[in-house]
mmCIF file of C-alpha atoms and ligand atoms in Angstrom:
data_model
loop_
_atom_site.group_PDB
_atom_site.id
_atom_site.type_symbol
_atom_site.label_atom_id
_atom_site.label_comp_id
_atom_site.label_asym_id
_atom_site.label_seq_id
_atom_site.Cartn_x
_atom_site.Cartn_y
_atom_site.Cartn_z
ATOM 1 C CA MET A 157 100.868 -34.219 -33.342
ATOM 2 C CA ALA A 158 104.142 -33.019 -34.049
ATOM 3 C CA SER A 159 104.590 -28.783 -33.829
ATOM 4 C CA ILE A 160 105.641 -27.110 -37.500
ATOM 5 C CA GLN A 161 107.911 -24.362 -36.771
ATOM 6 C CA SER A 162 106.744 -22.711 -39.957
ATOM 7 C CA PRO A 163 104.173 -19.891 -39.283
ATOM 8 C CA LEU A 164 100.644 -20.282 -40.819
ATOM 9 C CA THR A 165 98.223 -17.811 -42.124
ATOM 10 C CA ILE A 166 94.364 -18.529 -41.610
ATOM 11 C CA LEU A 167 91.101 -17.070 -42.858
ATOM 12 C CA GLY A 168 88.510 -17.589 -40.359
ATOM 13 C CA ILE A 169 85.098 -17.512 -41.127
ATOM 14 C CA GLU A 170 82.480 -17.583 -38.602
ATOM 15 C CA SER A 171 78.616 -17.446 -39.009
ATOM 16 C CA SER A 172 77.041 -20.190 -36.302
ATOM 17 C CA CYS A 173 74.546 -17.317 -34.639
ATOM 18 C CA ASP A 174 73.802 -14.011 -35.097
ATOM 19 C CA GLU A 175 77.428 -12.305 -35.681
ATOM 20 C CA THR A 176 78.685 -12.818 -39.415
ATOM 21 C CA ALA A 177 82.768 -12.587 -38.983
ATOM 22 C CA ALA A 178 86.155 -12.934 -40.496
ATOM 23 C CA ALA A 179 89.489 -13.173 -39.726
ATOM 24 C CA VAL A 180 93.054 -13.618 -40.391
ATOM 25 C CA VAL A 181 95.182 -15.454 -37.789
ATOM 26 C CA ARG A 182 99.081 -15.857 -38.389
ATOM 27 C CA ALA A 183 100.626 -18.936 -35.280
ATOM 28 C CA THR A 184 103.248 -21.776 -35.440
ATOM 29 C CA ALA A 185 101.715 -24.696 -34.817
ATOM 30 C CA ASP A 186 102.963 -24.970 -31.014
ATOM 31 C CA TYR A 187 101.208 -27.718 -29.396
ATOM 32 C CA ASP A 188 102.701 -26.901 -26.219
ATOM 33 C CA ARG A 189 102.137 -23.320 -25.871
ATOM 34 C CA PRO A 190 100.155 -21.842 -29.371
ATOM 35 C CA ASN A 191 100.147 -18.170 -29.771
ATOM 36 C CA GLY A 192 98.050 -16.468 -32.971
ATOM 37 C CA THR A 193 98.972 -13.135 -33.801
ATOM 38 C CA ILE A 194 95.506 -11.404 -35.050
ATOM 39 C CA LEU A 195 96.094 -9.737 -38.320
ATOM 40 C CA ALA A 196 92.682 -8.888 -38.744
ATOM 41 C CA ASN A 197 89.360 -9.478 -36.843
ATOM 42 C CA VAL A 198 86.366 -8.375 -37.904
ATOM 43 C CA VAL A 199 82.506 -8.683 -36.880
ATOM 44 C CA VAL A 200 79.461 -7.456 -38.006
ATOM 45 C CA SER A 201 76.845 -7.683 -34.954
ATOM 46 C CA GLN A 202 73.083 -8.377 -36.276
ATOM 47 C CA LEU A 203 71.816 -7.504 -32.589
ATOM 48 C CA GLU A 204 69.539 -4.486 -34.195
ATOM 49 C CA LEU A 205 67.770 -6.730 -36.469
ATOM 50 C CA HIS A 206 66.864 -9.175 -34.197
ATOM 51 C CA ALA A 207 66.131 -6.738 -31.163
ATOM 52 C CA SER A 208 62.929 -6.443 -31.706
ATOM 53 C CA TYR A 209 61.580 -9.827 -31.815
ATOM 54 C CA GLY A 210 63.364 -10.741 -28.569
ATOM 55 C CA GLY A 211 65.817 -13.523 -29.910
ATOM 56 C CA VAL A 212 67.791 -14.340 -32.969
ATOM 57 C CA VAL A 213 65.431 -15.436 -36.016
ATOM 58 C CA PRO A 214 67.050 -18.082 -38.101
ATOM 59 C CA GLU A 215 65.634 -17.142 -41.225
ATOM 60 C CA LEU A 216 66.782 -13.317 -40.942
ATOM 61 C CA ALA A 217 70.386 -14.325 -39.902
ATOM 62 C CA SER A 218 71.097 -16.420 -42.624
ATOM 63 C CA ARG A 219 69.527 -13.776 -44.984
ATOM 64 C CA ALA A 220 71.977 -10.996 -43.055
ATOM 65 C CA HIS A 221 74.894 -13.361 -43.411
ATOM 66 C CA ILE A 222 74.845 -14.146 -46.984
ATOM 67 C CA ARG A 223 74.777 -10.127 -47.558
ATOM 68 C CA HIS A 224 77.686 -9.196 -45.047
ATOM 69 C CA LEU A 225 80.147 -12.518 -45.082
ATOM 70 C CA TYR A 226 81.515 -10.978 -48.531
ATOM 71 C CA PRO A 227 82.229 -7.829 -47.155
ATOM 72 C CA VAL A 228 83.395 -8.530 -44.037
ATOM 73 C CA ILE A 229 85.960 -11.004 -45.439
ATOM 74 C CA ARG A 230 87.080 -8.304 -48.042
ATOM 75 C CA GLN A 231 87.632 -6.347 -45.036
ATOM 76 C CA ALA A 232 89.501 -8.668 -43.219
ATOM 77 C CA MET A 233 91.840 -9.484 -45.928
ATOM 78 C CA SER A 234 92.565 -5.719 -46.654
ATOM 79 C CA GLN A 235 93.123 -4.833 -42.962
ATOM 80 C CA ALA A 236 95.455 -7.991 -42.845
ATOM 81 C CA GLY A 237 97.018 -7.228 -45.488
ATOM 82 C CA VAL A 238 96.872 -10.558 -47.044
ATOM 83 C CA GLN A 239 96.824 -11.516 -50.228
ATOM 84 C CA PHE A 240 94.654 -14.353 -51.004
ATOM 85 C CA GLN A 241 96.871 -16.521 -52.194
ATOM 86 C CA GLU A 242 99.124 -16.221 -49.363
ATOM 87 C CA LEU A 243 96.914 -18.170 -47.030
ATOM 88 C CA ASP A 244 97.695 -21.538 -45.600
ATOM 89 C CA GLY A 245 93.924 -22.485 -45.732
ATOM 90 C CA VAL A 246 90.483 -21.372 -44.956
ATOM 91 C CA ALA A 247 88.573 -22.560 -41.408
ATOM 92 C CA VAL A 248 85.048 -21.756 -41.044
ATOM 93 C CA THR A 249 82.397 -22.751 -38.213
ATOM 94 C CA ALA A 250 80.802 -26.422 -38.915
ATOM 95 C CA GLY A 251 78.336 -26.346 -35.989
ATOM 96 C CA PRO A 252 76.744 -26.483 -33.697
ATOM 97 C CA GLY A 253 74.579 -23.487 -34.421
ATOM 98 C CA LEU A 254 71.744 -22.636 -36.658
ATOM 99 C CA ALA A 255 71.700 -24.526 -39.763
ATOM 100 C CA GLY A 256 70.906 -21.773 -41.770
ATOM 101 C CA ALA A 257 73.349 -19.669 -40.983
ATOM 102 C CA LEU A 258 76.259 -21.923 -40.621
ATOM 103 C CA LEU A 259 75.238 -23.421 -44.504
ATOM 104 C CA ALA A 260 75.888 -19.695 -45.591
ATOM 105 C CA GLY A 261 79.845 -18.977 -43.812
ATOM 106 C CA ILE A 262 80.332 -22.796 -45.316
ATOM 107 C CA ALA A 263 79.199 -21.915 -48.846
ATOM 108 C CA VAL A 264 81.581 -18.786 -49.137
ATOM 109 C CA ALA A 265 84.333 -20.451 -46.888
ATOM 110 C CA LYS A 266 84.116 -23.097 -50.305
ATOM 111 C CA GLY A 267 84.064 -20.830 -52.698
ATOM 112 C CA VAL A 268 87.135 -19.010 -51.220
ATOM 113 C CA ALA A 269 89.147 -22.442 -50.670
ATOM 114 C CA LEU A 270 88.504 -23.842 -54.119
ATOM 115 C CA ALA A 271 88.954 -20.331 -56.131
ATOM 116 C CA VAL A 272 92.448 -20.070 -54.369
ATOM 117 C CA GLY A 273 93.081 -23.745 -54.074
ATOM 118 C CA LYS A 274 93.912 -24.098 -50.206
ATOM 119 C CA PRO A 275 92.308 -26.363 -47.539
ATOM 120 C CA LEU A 276 89.040 -26.454 -45.783
ATOM 121 C CA ILE A 277 88.894 -26.697 -42.510
ATOM 122 C CA GLY A 278 85.574 -27.381 -40.975
ATOM 123 C CA VAL A 279 85.948 -26.231 -37.276
ATOM 124 C CA HIS A 280 83.751 -26.839 -33.956
ATOM 125 C CA HIS A 281 82.589 -23.319 -32.680
ATOM 126 C CA MET A 282 83.169 -24.277 -29.236
ATOM 127 C CA GLU A 283 86.814 -25.501 -29.796
ATOM 128 C CA GLY A 284 87.237 -21.840 -31.574
ATOM 129 C CA HIS A 285 86.073 -20.239 -27.704
ATOM 130 C CA LEU A 286 88.583 -22.508 -25.795
ATOM 131 C CA MET A 287 91.420 -21.307 -28.144
ATOM 132 C CA SER A 288 90.600 -17.974 -27.620
ATOM 133 C CA PRO A 289 93.053 -17.355 -25.063
ATOM 134 C CA PHE A 290 95.767 -17.926 -26.989
ATOM 135 C CA LEU A 291 95.066 -14.973 -28.975
ATOM 136 C CA GLY A 292 96.139 -12.437 -26.162
ATOM 137 C CA GLN A 293 98.856 -10.903 -24.725
ATOM 138 C CA GLN A 294 99.202 -13.096 -21.756
ATOM 139 C CA PRO A 295 101.138 -16.362 -21.319
ATOM 140 C CA LEU A 296 99.413 -19.529 -21.372
ATOM 141 C CA HIS A 297 100.134 -23.183 -21.379
ATOM 142 C CA PHE A 298 98.327 -26.603 -20.793
ATOM 143 C CA PRO A 299 96.712 -28.030 -18.668
ATOM 144 C CA PHE A 300 94.098 -25.778 -17.791
ATOM 145 C CA ILE A 301 90.585 -25.950 -16.406
ATOM 146 C CA ALA A 302 88.114 -24.301 -18.560
ATOM 147 C CA LEU A 303 84.672 -22.336 -18.120
ATOM 148 C CA LEU A 304 83.318 -22.254 -21.277
ATOM 149 C CA VAL A 305 80.204 -20.175 -21.142
ATOM 150 C CA SER A 306 77.841 -18.963 -23.698
ATOM 151 C CA GLY A 307 74.518 -18.792 -25.440
ATOM 152 C CA GLY A 308 74.222 -22.551 -26.257
ATOM 153 C CA HIS A 309 76.390 -24.257 -24.003
ATOM 154 C CA THR A 310 77.514 -24.335 -20.108
ATOM 155 C CA LEU A 311 81.111 -26.562 -19.917
ATOM 156 C CA LEU A 312 83.820 -27.523 -17.733
ATOM 157 C CA LEU A 313 86.712 -28.916 -19.202
ATOM 158 C CA LEU A 314 89.633 -30.465 -18.298
ATOM 159 C CA VAL A 315 92.130 -29.278 -21.410
ATOM 160 C CA ARG A 316 94.960 -31.095 -21.558
ATOM 161 C CA ARG A 317 96.302 -29.842 -24.626
ATOM 162 C CA PHE A 318 94.935 -28.997 -27.771
ATOM 163 C CA GLY A 319 91.992 -31.689 -28.991
ATOM 164 C CA ASP A 320 92.672 -33.484 -25.589
ATOM 165 C CA TYR A 321 89.658 -32.784 -23.523
ATOM 166 C CA GLN A 322 87.820 -33.664 -20.688
ATOM 167 C CA LEU A 323 84.184 -33.269 -19.981
ATOM 168 C CA LEU A 324 83.736 -32.545 -16.335
ATOM 169 C CA GLY A 325 80.456 -31.015 -16.283
ATOM 170 C CA ARG A 326 77.880 -29.097 -17.941
ATOM 171 C CA SER A 327 74.199 -27.708 -17.582
ATOM 172 C CA ARG A 328 71.827 -29.899 -17.667
ATOM 173 C CA ASP A 329 69.167 -27.975 -18.557
ATOM 174 C CA ASP A 330 69.684 -23.954 -19.851
ATOM 175 C CA SER A 331 72.737 -22.602 -20.504
ATOM 176 C CA VAL A 332 73.797 -20.064 -18.219
ATOM 177 C CA GLY A 333 73.297 -17.204 -21.349
ATOM 178 C CA GLU A 334 70.108 -18.865 -22.181
ATOM 179 C CA ALA A 335 69.080 -17.886 -18.121
ATOM 180 C CA PHE A 336 70.891 -14.736 -18.204
ATOM 181 C CA ASP A 337 68.877 -14.094 -21.683
ATOM 182 C CA LYS A 338 65.106 -15.649 -19.695
ATOM 183 C CA GLY A 339 65.642 -13.526 -16.877
ATOM 184 C CA ALA A 340 66.358 -10.504 -18.735
ATOM 185 C CA ARG A 341 63.231 -10.774 -20.422
ATOM 186 C CA LEU A 342 61.127 -11.687 -17.387
ATOM 187 C CA LEU A 343 62.600 -8.245 -15.869
ATOM 188 C CA GLY A 344 61.530 -6.976 -18.994
ATOM 189 C CA LEU A 345 65.193 -5.692 -19.878
ATOM 190 C CA GLY A 346 66.517 -5.908 -23.659
ATOM 191 C CA TYR A 347 68.121 -8.075 -25.991
ATOM 192 C CA PRO A 348 70.383 -9.581 -25.505
ATOM 193 C CA GLY A 349 69.552 -10.300 -22.060
ATOM 194 C CA GLY A 350 73.062 -10.938 -20.415
ATOM 195 C CA PRO A 351 74.340 -7.320 -20.902
ATOM 196 C CA ALA A 352 71.347 -6.170 -20.084
ATOM 197 C CA LEU A 353 71.138 -7.571 -16.713
ATOM 198 C CA SER A 354 74.117 -6.935 -15.881
ATOM 199 C CA LEU A 355 73.601 -3.263 -16.320
ATOM 200 C CA ALA A 356 70.312 -3.217 -14.584
ATOM 201 C CA ALA A 357 72.045 -5.032 -11.514
ATOM 202 C CA GLN A 358 74.578 -2.350 -11.008
ATOM 203 C CA GLY A 359 74.298 -0.898 -7.232
ATOM 204 C CA GLY A 360 71.803 -3.572 -6.165
ATOM 205 C CA ASP A 361 71.628 -5.868 -3.389
ATOM 206 C CA PRO A 362 72.486 -9.262 -4.367
ATOM 207 C CA GLN A 363 70.863 -10.273 -0.825
ATOM 208 C CA ALA A 364 67.835 -8.755 -0.987
ATOM 209 C CA PHE A 365 65.713 -11.391 -2.490
ATOM 210 C CA HIS A 366 65.902 -15.124 -1.432
ATOM 211 C CA LEU A 367 66.827 -17.062 -5.117
ATOM 212 C CA PRO A 368 67.653 -20.699 -4.439
ATOM 213 C CA GLN A 369 71.355 -21.602 -4.798
ATOM 214 C CA VAL A 370 70.960 -24.885 -7.400
ATOM 215 C CA LEU A 371 74.627 -26.488 -6.951
ATOM 216 C CA LEU A 372 73.088 -29.631 -7.219
ATOM 217 C CA GLN A 373 75.651 -32.344 -5.569
ATOM 218 C CA ARG A 374 78.449 -30.069 -4.578
ATOM 219 C CA GLU A 375 81.242 -32.478 -5.473
ATOM 220 C CA GLN A 376 80.223 -32.929 -8.849
ATOM 221 C CA PHE A 377 80.574 -30.148 -11.812
ATOM 222 C CA ASP A 378 76.877 -30.073 -13.423
ATOM 223 C CA PHE A 379 74.985 -27.226 -13.514
ATOM 224 C CA SER A 380 71.280 -26.835 -13.609
ATOM 225 C CA PHE A 381 69.968 -23.183 -14.248
ATOM 226 C CA SER A 382 66.116 -23.222 -14.932
ATOM 227 C CA GLY A 383 64.703 -23.745 -11.671
ATOM 228 C CA LEU A 384 66.368 -20.254 -11.289
ATOM 229 C CA LYS A 385 64.177 -18.979 -14.046
ATOM 230 C CA THR A 386 61.088 -20.295 -12.710
ATOM 231 C CA ALA A 387 61.933 -18.954 -8.757
ATOM 232 C CA LEU A 388 62.454 -15.799 -10.442
ATOM 233 C CA ARG A 389 59.010 -15.719 -12.143
ATOM 234 C CA LEU A 390 57.544 -16.686 -9.451
ATOM 235 C CA LEU A 391 58.789 -14.479 -6.776
ATOM 236 C CA ILE A 392 57.559 -11.354 -9.701
ATOM 237 C CA GLU A 393 54.499 -13.184 -10.452
ATOM 238 C CA ARG A 394 53.663 -13.113 -6.368
ATOM 239 C CA GLN A 395 54.479 -9.482 -5.835
ATOM 240 C CA ALA A 396 52.164 -7.262 -7.991
ATOM 241 C CA ASN A 397 54.035 -4.187 -9.173
ATOM 242 C CA LEU A 398 57.389 -5.401 -8.183
ATOM 243 C CA LEU A 399 59.089 -4.241 -11.743
ATOM 244 C CA GLU A 400 57.458 -0.950 -11.520
ATOM 245 C CA ASP A 401 60.103 0.573 -8.565
ATOM 246 C CA PRO A 402 63.253 1.032 -10.074
ATOM 247 C CA LEU A 403 65.271 0.002 -6.953
ATOM 248 C CA GLN A 404 63.632 -3.012 -6.842
ATOM 249 C CA ARG A 405 64.049 -4.366 -9.692
ATOM 250 C CA ARG A 406 67.969 -3.170 -9.600
ATOM 251 C CA HIS A 407 67.676 -5.517 -6.666
ATOM 252 C CA LEU A 408 66.139 -8.285 -8.312
ATOM 253 C CA ALA A 409 68.852 -8.151 -11.371
ATOM 254 C CA ALA A 410 71.628 -8.698 -8.897
ATOM 255 C CA CYS A 411 69.901 -11.224 -6.924
ATOM 256 C CA TYR A 412 69.495 -13.448 -10.609
ATOM 257 C CA GLN A 413 72.651 -12.092 -11.394
ATOM 258 C CA GLN A 414 74.679 -13.333 -8.138
ATOM 259 C CA ALA A 415 72.705 -16.847 -7.982
ATOM 260 C CA LEU A 416 73.504 -17.521 -11.444
ATOM 261 C CA VAL A 417 77.199 -16.751 -11.305
ATOM 262 C CA THR A 418 77.946 -18.393 -7.794
ATOM 263 C CA PRO A 419 77.828 -21.479 -9.146
ATOM 264 C CA LEU A 420 79.926 -21.120 -12.117
ATOM 265 C CA VAL A 421 82.611 -19.589 -9.443
ATOM 266 C CA ILE A 422 82.078 -22.505 -6.683
ATOM 267 C CA LYS A 423 82.366 -25.544 -9.550
ATOM 268 C CA SER A 424 85.789 -24.251 -11.595
ATOM 269 C CA ILE A 425 87.354 -23.430 -8.332
ATOM 270 C CA ALA A 426 86.554 -26.785 -7.067
ATOM 271 C CA ALA A 427 87.591 -28.281 -10.203
ATOM 272 C CA CYS A 428 91.166 -26.977 -10.101
ATOM 273 C CA GLN A 429 91.680 -27.624 -6.793
ATOM 274 C CA GLN A 430 90.271 -31.563 -6.770
ATOM 275 C CA LEU A 431 92.165 -31.657 -9.966
ATOM 276 C CA ALA A 432 94.777 -29.568 -8.819
ATOM 277 C CA ILE A 433 95.449 -28.072 -11.890
ATOM 278 C CA PRO A 434 95.685 -24.141 -10.677
ATOM 279 C CA ARG A 435 95.275 -22.496 -14.072
ATOM 280 C CA LEU A 436 91.469 -21.602 -14.989
ATOM 281 C CA VAL A 437 90.309 -19.981 -18.355
ATOM 282 C CA VAL A 438 86.817 -18.562 -18.861
ATOM 283 C CA ALA A 439 85.803 -17.978 -22.154
ATOM 284 C CA GLY A 440 82.473 -17.830 -24.225
ATOM 285 C CA GLY A 441 79.940 -14.694 -24.034
ATOM 286 C CA VAL A 442 79.114 -14.950 -20.245
ATOM 287 C CA GLY A 443 82.914 -14.686 -19.986
ATOM 288 C CA ALA A 444 82.291 -10.969 -20.313
ATOM 289 C CA ASN A 445 80.078 -10.497 -17.109
ATOM 290 C CA GLN A 446 81.553 -8.403 -14.739
ATOM 291 C CA GLN A 447 80.153 -10.064 -11.906
ATOM 292 C CA LEU A 448 81.931 -13.242 -13.104
ATOM 293 C CA ARG A 449 85.065 -11.916 -13.095
ATOM 294 C CA GLN A 450 85.532 -10.230 -9.949
ATOM 295 C CA LEU A 451 84.193 -13.189 -8.072
ATOM 296 C CA LEU A 452 86.259 -15.299 -9.646
ATOM 297 C CA GLN A 453 89.227 -12.837 -9.411
ATOM 298 C CA GLN A 454 89.118 -12.893 -5.941
ATOM 299 C CA GLN A 455 88.900 -16.837 -5.149
ATOM 300 C CA ALA A 456 91.007 -17.279 -7.442
ATOM 301 C CA GLN A 457 93.522 -14.909 -6.080
ATOM 302 C CA GLN A 458 93.124 -16.321 -2.309
ATOM 303 C CA ARG A 459 93.833 -20.158 -3.549
ATOM 304 C CA GLN A 460 96.679 -19.026 -6.228
ATOM 305 C CA ILE A 461 95.055 -20.105 -9.138
ATOM 306 C CA GLU A 462 96.059 -18.333 -12.049
ATOM 307 C CA LEU A 463 93.103 -17.254 -14.061
ATOM 308 C CA LEU A 464 92.336 -15.665 -17.699
ATOM 309 C CA PHE A 465 89.533 -14.081 -19.141
ATOM 310 C CA PRO A 466 90.094 -13.668 -23.104
ATOM 311 C CA ALA A 467 89.502 -9.669 -23.755
ATOM 312 C CA LEU A 468 85.807 -8.770 -24.008
ATOM 313 C CA SER A 469 85.469 -8.944 -27.561
ATOM 314 C CA LEU A 470 87.268 -12.455 -27.511
ATOM 315 C CA CYS A 471 84.835 -13.965 -25.091
ATOM 316 C CA THR A 472 81.934 -13.175 -27.718
ATOM 317 C CA ASP A 473 81.668 -14.827 -31.388
ATOM 318 C CA ASN A 474 84.527 -14.164 -33.597
ATOM 319 C CA ALA A 475 86.328 -15.516 -36.151
ATOM 320 C CA ALA A 476 89.893 -15.413 -34.919
ATOM 321 C CA MET A 477 89.344 -18.262 -32.476
ATOM 322 C CA ILE A 478 87.739 -19.844 -35.538
ATOM 323 C CA ALA A 479 91.032 -19.363 -37.491
ATOM 324 C CA LEU A 480 93.528 -20.498 -34.282
ATOM 325 C CA ALA A 481 91.409 -23.785 -33.832
ATOM 326 C CA GLY A 482 91.339 -24.225 -37.273
ATOM 327 C CA LEU A 483 95.296 -23.602 -37.867
ATOM 328 C CA LEU A 484 95.504 -26.115 -35.087
ATOM 329 C CA ARG A 485 93.593 -28.781 -36.676
ATOM 330 C CA LEU A 486 95.668 -28.201 -39.912
ATOM 331 C CA ALA A 487 98.579 -28.453 -38.956
ATOM 332 C CA GLY A 488 97.701 -31.605 -37.162
ATOM 333 C CA GLY A 489 96.729 -33.057 -40.530
ATOM 334 C CA GLN A 490 93.059 -32.216 -40.572
ATOM 335 C CA SER A 491 91.288 -30.601 -43.338
ATOM 336 C CA ALA A 492 87.929 -31.072 -44.872
ATOM 337 C CA THR A 493 86.149 -32.038 -48.308
ATOM 338 C CA MET A 494 84.219 -30.007 -50.384
ATOM 339 C CA GLU A 495 81.297 -32.478 -48.745
ATOM 340 C CA LEU A 496 81.547 -30.608 -45.531
ATOM 341 C CA ASN A 497 77.974 -29.979 -44.413
ATOM 342 C CA ALA A 498 76.576 -27.654 -41.264
ATOM 343 C CA ARG A 499 76.249 -29.658 -38.086
ATOM 344 C CA ALA A 500 73.708 -27.644 -36.427
ATOM 345 C CA ARG A 501 73.835 -30.445 -33.855
ATOM 346 C CA TRP A 502 77.550 -31.235 -32.796
ATOM 347 C CA PRO A 503 77.349 -32.701 -29.441
ATOM 348 C CA ILE A 504 80.509 -32.057 -27.520
ATOM 349 C CA GLU A 505 80.512 -35.506 -26.466
ATOM 350 C CA THR A 506 81.824 -36.620 -29.682
ATOM 351 C CA PHE A 507 84.041 -34.148 -29.087
ATOM 352 C CA VAL A 508 85.644 -34.755 -25.641
ATOM 353 C CA GLN A 509 86.221 -37.477 -23.262
ATOM 354 C CA HIS A 510 83.816 -37.659 -20.344
ATOM 355 C CA GLY A 511 85.429 -37.495 -16.267
HETATM 356 O O1 KG4 B 1499 79.563 -16.765 -26.707
HETATM 357 P P1 KG4 B 1499 78.247 -15.965 -27.010
HETATM 358 O O2 KG4 B 1499 78.558 -14.275 -27.605
HETATM 359 O O3 KG4 B 1499 77.614 -16.869 -28.667
HETATM 360 C C1 KG4 B 1499 77.227 -18.040 -28.084
HETATM 361 O O4 KG4 B 1499 78.577 -18.964 -28.940
HETATM 362 O O5 KG4 B 1499 75.926 -18.663 -27.936
HETATM 363 O O6 KG4 B 1499 77.303 -15.989 -25.746
HETATM 364 C C2 KG4 B 1499 76.245 -15.083 -26.275
HETATM 365 C C3 KG4 B 1499 75.444 -15.259 -25.286
HETATM 366 C C4 KG4 B 1499 74.280 -14.129 -24.476
HETATM 367 O O7 KG4 B 1499 72.894 -15.280 -23.920
HETATM 368 C C5 KG4 B 1499 74.460 -13.384 -24.033
HETATM 369 O O8 KG4 B 1499 73.479 -12.836 -23.120
HETATM 370 C C6 KG4 B 1499 75.504 -13.562 -23.071
HETATM 371 O O9 KG4 B 1499 76.351 -14.862 -24.182
HETATM 372 N N1 KG4 B 1499 76.368 -12.214 -22.887
HETATM 373 C C7 KG4 B 1499 76.588 -12.124 -21.359
HETATM 374 C C8 KG4 B 1499 77.239 -10.785 -21.402
HETATM 375 N N2 KG4 B 1499 77.701 -10.741 -22.511
HETATM 376 C C9 KG4 B 1499 76.685 -11.496 -23.283
HETATM 377 N N3 KG4 B 1499 76.149 -12.763 -20.293
HETATM 378 C C10 KG4 B 1499 75.872 -11.831 -19.292
HETATM 379 N N4 KG4 B 1499 77.137 -10.903 -18.977
HETATM 380 C C11 KG4 B 1499 77.388 -9.804 -20.002
HETATM 381 N N5 KG4 B 1499 78.166 -9.007 -19.731
HETATM 382 ZN ZN1 ZN B 1500 79.976 -18.345 -29.051
#
């Protein structure tokens, strides 16, 4: 892929789960060192809508996306001070995610692209997360190891350059975000579980209870989290009234959080060392976790590994990352037709090479 020097301006649209987002990003398609400028980044969260159900209700999500998409796009365009005609393309998350939710974004993106006569680009949500560190102030260059930790995925990747990814490891069962959410539910905490659990764990003793450390084989980079959730459930079931004591609950939350983040830390640092790539990027919603950040910072510093976290607002779902990934795909000559469809399941395997 050759670099294109003049900057491109892309409208990004994201509606794969419970956030309706639109963003305008401008960047030159420099494949060695992409560097996007966010002109606008608007996110409307559906948290409150789903909170009382304890999880995302797909039908409600689709309806809310349909309601919010147009105002969110209009707001992003007006904040960016960009006219539709000035856009070079419209990028939209095509998968993976909830089918109805994805379709809402795709339908609107098609409408905009068709109306203004600009190319449409279908983006893989995880490639979006992977590009999010290039939207910050801290310079980053390839290659790097990426720990992608979201509600749906737990992946360790070698990112050689844009579009060239090698899968080093993944969760064999629940994603770490799912494990946070399920654990929070067992502890009687709110939704979404990740932030609620890390808040509940504050000041707790991570050694107070024994939970198994699931590392599988140390030299391999796969993860497993579902056993930990079962261990937590058994602990709660065996000790009646455990959760009624606020201090015990805090300790338990701290232990569970520690058991979830420790394998992430050990394996991502090990990947940097084994592959001799002293550069680690953490992206996705769980990347907002302070405990994960602190432990990684300590380990990375000791081993002279450069560590980069996108800003919190870019860790969780947003459309700026979709715009940047779309921009780079477009500059590489890839765009979609009006036949673009939602790919609720879009395995990362079709997208990356195995280690
Ligand atoms: O990347 P993301 O916003 O959406 C997906 O693409 O899935 O990730 C959402 C996940 C949820 O499981 C949520 O509980 C978790 O990220 N999460 C956190 C924190 N903030 C969000 N997990 C742990 N600690 C946090 N502070
Ligand atoms: Zn995501």
